[in-house]
Each structure stands twice: as structure tokens, then as C-alpha cells.
Amino acid sequence: MHFSKFAGFALCGLAMAHPGVHEPNSYSHVAKRNFLHNARRSLDLCADHLEKRGLNERARARRSAILQKNKRHTIHARNTNETVSKDHHSSLSVTSSTSESELFSSNPVCILAPEGEVGPFWVKGEYIRQDVSDDEPGVPLYIDGQFIDINTCEPIENLYWDVWNCNSTGVYSGIQNSANGNGNDAANLNRTFLRGLQKTDSDGVAQFKTVFPGHYSGRTTHIHVIAHTDAEVLSNNTLTGGSIPHIGQLFFDQDLINEVEALYPYNTNTVSITENIDDHVVQDETEDSTSDPFFEYALLGDTVEDGIFGWVTLGVNVSASYDASYAAHLTSSGGVSDSSSSIGGGSGGGGSGGPGGF
Ligand SMILES: *[C@@H]1O[C@H](CO)[C@@H](O)[C@H](O)[C@H]1NC(C)=O
Ligand SMILES: *[C@@H]1O[C@H](CO)[C@@H](O)[C@H](O)[C@H]1NC(C)=O
Ligand SMILES: *[C@@H]1O[C@H](CO)[C@@H](O)[C@H](O)[C@H]1NC(C)=O
Ligand SMILES: *[C@@H]1O[C@H](CO)[C@@H](O)[C@H](O)[C@H]1NC(C)=O
Ligand SMILES: *[C@@H]1O[C@H](CO)[C@@H](O)[C@H](O)[C@H]1NC(C)=O
């Protein structure tokens, strides 16, 4: 078996718990190890299959095309490593003439675990759209995700990738809550910035244009992910029904975060920064495992201000199905708060969720 394509291979996202409830660690550790063991084996078995199918080649070509389209001058590409305690800042520095195969020689695979933490700020019923920026200021971020069924090694077509992240100063749209910016800002319920869904194509791929997230109290910089399968698209371009085989969060290298945080308007946020190494969700998703829920990335220009392109391949157990609690839902007459499932909803308010559990 050739593992070359999995050399830079990241297993991601394994905080296991019952839906909506953060389980005691004793349970989750055993379950997580079992899952990791099985899933890792499944993905190892997938490696050859994906190569033969030409999927990795197409993924490399696609990512390269996105990069070519959006980049300015020099590209600095960095590979993920398998644990968060290591620096993800790679020494690889390439120019625009570097070949695609060199740039994308490692194809990170991130196993989407049976639910990680949804957190308290999911808004259900957001729009299906690729550009979720809504004119929010900050560093442009393009993300490319490829979803693979870990049981069949086939790409998962027609999966809806639901993402949400806070803006450059650490506030989520769609939520009115004192733990989310100005708790008196009722107008925020109607905002939809940095939230949306995209459908995967026949290669299991979907893309977004968003804005690099800022930070808020108790959490490192992250992007929330829900994967929907068998869902129905409504005439107003939102999703209903189906099931959720994954809930999780994706992360960025600390040095990249630091570069972004030094820029305006990120640097106007006076809330103290929590680094990856101190983040409980990063720990949940990486401890006792080779899990690496970090984006591999390249800069689109000479500086981070020009934009960032992040990519990841995600392995999903499509047989699994979980509940995701939401803090609000979007309707034709604006956002509506669901206070009963608000703070603590995603983590049950207990376990390692706590006040920083979002
Ligand atoms: C991760 O980093 C360590 C040390 O920094 C290195 O020895 C190892 O080869 C790296 N692994 C991958 C998969 O890049
Ligand atoms: C982030 O979002 C909040 C809520 O809409 C807003 O008050 C704040 O100005 C935004 N940050 C920036 C830098 O625009
Ligand atoms: C996938 O999910 C099914 C249903 O929950 C479960 O029985 C199976 O063990 C899971 N597979 C892995 C690798 O965790
Ligand atoms: C979309 O349509 C559904 C079904 O009619 C409705 O419940 C929902 O409020 C609508 N959402 C938006 C954002 O218009
Ligand atoms: C949200 O938008 C709806 C119309 O879509 C409007 O009726 C409502 O007043 C708005 N709410 C706020 C708080 O601005």
C-alpha cells in the first residue's frame, strides 16, 4: 500500500459525545480511540482507491486552479502536521512556477468524527450560497472541502456543507446574546454574514468564500462545520430535513492566526486571545490520536491581506446521524431566536463545554 498521498494526512475532529450532550471523558476517550482506530484503518484502505479513481489528481488540479485564479504573486504553501502541539508553519516556500503536484503533494484527510461540538451558535436554515462574506471586513478566505465516505472510499456527492464563523472582531451573525458581541443588538438576528451551505459535486467537493475568523473569549480561531445528507432544497434556497453525519470544527495554524490578528480590524479586538494549544475543542479533536483538524493553506499573494486559500479532505461516516442544537433559525421574516437551545445547547452546558464551549 502506498501512503504517499497520505503523508501529510491529517485525521481530524474526534470529540465524541451523545448528540447535544457532552459526555464524561471516560466514555468519550474509549469511544474516540475505537472510532479513530477503525476510521484510520478505513482511510488507509481508501488511499489506493482514491488514487486509482483519479480523485486525488482532480483535487490537486482543482485546488491549483483556484489558487491560480485568486493568487497575486508568490505563494507560500504550508502543510499540516498530525498534532496541534507542532508548528504547522512549513518551510515550503514556492513560487508561481512551482508545479501543482509539488504544491499539493500531500492531500490532507480529516476524519469527521461522530459529532464534535456544535457550540451554542448554530443558526438553522441559512442560505445555500458560495460567497458568505456579506461585505464583512477582514482577510478573504477561500475554503475547499472534499468529503469522502470512509466506508466506501467514494466521494460523497450531494452532501451539504454548512459552515459558520465569527467576524474579524469575534461576533457571529444571526445571534442576539450577551456572549456574542452586543447583547442588545436585536438587528444581529437578521444578519447572515459568514454563514451558508454548499452542495458537494460528484468529486465530493464544495467551496466557500468567507472571511478569516477573528476570536472571542475562551476559544481559538475556528470554523464550525455541519455535514447534511439526504436533505431537501426548498424554493427559497434553504435546506430542510435530511440527517447530520457530522458536527465539528476546523482550525488554522497559530502563526497564521497571529499574522491575521495583527491586522486591522482584527487588532481592534481587545478580548484576550486563546491559542490553539489552550483550546479545549482542539484538545478534544486531537488528543490520543493522530487527528489534525487543521486547514492546509497557501497565501494568495505576498501578504496575508491578499487572502488565504485553505483546503482539507474530510472523511465522513455517512451511516451516522446526530442531532445538532441551534440557537436561532432563519425564516422568511428574519432570524428567530431559539433561546431554549441557546448557550450550552451544543455542549449540554457541561463537560468540557462550559462557558468557553462555543
Ligand atoms: C510532523 O512534524 C514532525 C516534527 O516536527 C516530523 O518529524 C514529522 O515528519 C511530521 N509529520 C508529518 C506527517 O508531516
Ligand atoms: C462584527 O459584527 C458585529 C455585529 O454585526 C458588528 O457590530 C461589528 O462591527 C463587526 N465587526 C466589524 C469589524 O465590522
Ligand atoms: C459508522 O456509523 C455507524 C452507525 O452509527 C456505526 O455502527 C459504525 O461503527 C461507524 N463506523 C465507524 C468507523 O465509526
Ligand atoms: C424558506 O422556506 C421555508 C418553507 O416555506 C420557510 O419555513 C423558511 O422560513 C424560509 N426561509 C427563508 C430564509 O426565507
Ligand atoms: C428582520 O427582518 C424582517 C423582515 O425580513 C423585519 O420584519 C424585522 O423587523 C427585522 N428585525 C429586526 C430586529 O430588524
mmCIF file of N, CA and C and ligand atoms in Angstrom, residues 16 31 34-42 111-114 150-151 245 316-322, ligand 3:
data_model
loop_
_atom_site.group_PDB
_atom_site.id
_atom_site.type_symbol
_atom_site.label_atom_id
_atom_site.label_comp_id
_atom_site.label_asym_id
_atom_site.label_seq_id
_atom_site.Cartn_x
_atom_site.Cartn_y
_atom_site.Cartn_z
ATOM 1 N N MET A 16 -16.078 12.939 20.775
ATOM 2 C CA MET A 16 -17.298 12.137 20.722
ATOM 3 C C MET A 16 -18.174 12.377 21.924
ATOM 4 N N ALA A 31 -14.480 5.624 23.326
ATOM 5 C CA ALA A 31 -15.219 5.657 22.065
ATOM 6 C C ALA A 31 -14.388 6.312 20.976
ATOM 7 N N ASN A 34 -11.643 3.981 19.731
ATOM 8 C CA ASN A 34 -12.212 2.948 18.859
ATOM 9 C C ASN A 34 -12.552 3.507 17.498
ATOM 10 N N PHE A 35 -13.166 4.671 17.514
ATOM 11 C CA PHE A 35 -13.548 5.275 16.248
ATOM 12 C C PHE A 35 -12.309 5.581 15.415
ATOM 13 N N LEU A 36 -11.328 6.202 16.067
ATOM 14 C CA LEU A 36 -10.105 6.576 15.365
ATOM 15 C C LEU A 36 -9.432 5.368 14.751
ATOM 16 N N HIS A 37 -9.373 4.313 15.540
ATOM 17 C CA HIS A 37 -8.723 3.107 15.071
ATOM 18 C C HIS A 37 -9.415 2.595 13.803
ATOM 19 N N ASN A 38 -10.733 2.470 13.884
ATOM 20 C CA ASN A 38 -11.495 1.970 12.740
ATOM 21 C C ASN A 38 -11.433 2.917 11.556
ATOM 22 N N ALA A 39 -11.607 4.173 11.850
ATOM 23 C CA ALA A 39 -11.686 5.143 10.770
ATOM 24 C C ALA A 39 -10.336 5.318 10.098
ATOM 25 N N ARG A 40 -9.294 5.296 10.895
ATOM 26 C CA ARG A 40 -7.962 5.434 10.332
ATOM 27 C C ARG A 40 -7.675 4.270 9.383
ATOM 28 N N ARG A 41 -8.068 3.080 9.845
ATOM 29 C CA ARG A 41 -7.853 1.910 9.016
ATOM 30 C C ARG A 41 -8.646 2.026 7.711
ATOM 31 N N SER A 42 -9.893 2.505 7.847
ATOM 32 C CA SER A 42 -10.722 2.669 6.655
ATOM 33 C C SER A 42 -10.075 3.625 5.672
ATOM 34 N N ILE A 111 -10.741 13.164 9.266
ATOM 35 C CA ILE A 111 -11.912 12.340 9.550
ATOM 36 C C ILE A 111 -12.911 13.151 10.330
ATOM 37 N N LEU A 112 -14.091 13.271 9.785
ATOM 38 C CA LEU A 112 -15.128 13.958 10.511
ATOM 39 C C LEU A 112 -15.734 12.970 11.486
ATOM 40 N N ALA A 113 -15.584 13.275 12.730
ATOM 41 C CA ALA A 113 -15.985 12.344 13.765
ATOM 42 C C ALA A 113 -17.485 12.321 13.938
ATOM 43 N N PRO A 114 -17.934 11.229 14.518
ATOM 44 C CA PRO A 114 -19.282 11.280 15.065
ATOM 45 C C PRO A 114 -19.275 12.453 16.019
ATOM 46 N N ILE A 150 -15.967 7.184 4.481
ATOM 47 C CA ILE A 150 -14.893 6.316 4.988
ATOM 48 C C ILE A 150 -15.237 4.833 4.868
ATOM 49 N N ASN A 151 -16.499 4.536 4.632
ATOM 50 C CA ASN A 151 -16.873 3.119 4.490
ATOM 51 C C ASN A 151 -16.684 2.606 3.063
ATOM 52 N N PRO A 245 -24.498 13.512 9.567
ATOM 53 C CA PRO A 245 -23.497 12.518 9.950
ATOM 54 C C PRO A 245 -22.254 13.128 10.583
ATOM 55 N N VAL A 316 -16.048 11.047 6.180
ATOM 56 C CA VAL A 316 -17.284 11.046 6.956
ATOM 57 C C VAL A 316 -17.879 9.642 7.010
ATOM 58 N N ASN A 317 -18.384 9.285 8.167
ATOM 59 C CA ASN A 317 -19.143 8.054 8.308
ATOM 60 C C ASN A 317 -20.607 8.387 8.025
ATOM 61 N N VAL A 318 -21.033 8.163 6.809
ATOM 62 C CA VAL A 318 -22.379 8.600 6.419
ATOM 63 C C VAL A 318 -23.495 7.775 7.070
ATOM 64 N N SER A 319 -23.129 6.650 7.681
ATOM 65 C CA SER A 319 -24.170 5.868 8.372
ATOM 66 C C SER A 319 -24.577 6.527 9.681
ATOM 67 N N ALA A 320 -23.725 7.384 10.180
ATOM 68 C CA ALA A 320 -24.006 8.012 11.470
ATOM 69 C C ALA A 320 -25.016 9.142 11.303
ATOM 70 N N SER A 321 -25.742 9.437 12.347
ATOM 71 C CA SER A 321 -26.717 10.523 12.307
ATOM 72 C C SER A 321 -26.847 11.142 13.693
ATOM 73 N N TYR A 322 -26.719 12.449 13.740
ATOM 74 C CA TYR A 322 -26.710 13.144 15.029
ATOM 75 C C TYR A 322 -27.666 14.324 15.036
HETATM 76 C C1 LIG B 3 -20.370 4.459 11.400
HETATM 77 O O1 LIG B 3 -21.634 4.697 11.974
HETATM 78 C C2 LIG B 3 -22.345 3.503 12.244
HETATM 79 C C3 LIG B 3 -23.731 3.919 12.712
HETATM 80 O O2 LIG B 3 -23.653 4.765 13.815
HETATM 81 C C4 LIG B 3 -21.566 2.683 13.253
HETATM 82 O O3 LIG B 3 -22.235 1.468 13.516
HETATM 83 C C5 LIG B 3 -20.154 2.400 12.734
HETATM 84 O O4 LIG B 3 -19.391 1.762 13.724
HETATM 85 C C6 LIG B 3 -19.481 3.707 12.364
HETATM 86 N N1 LIG B 3 -18.165 3.438 11.755
HETATM 87 C C7 LIG B 3 -17.027 3.891 12.300
HETATM 88 C C8 LIG B 3 -15.768 3.622 11.547
HETATM 89 O O5 LIG B 3 -17.015 4.530 13.332
#
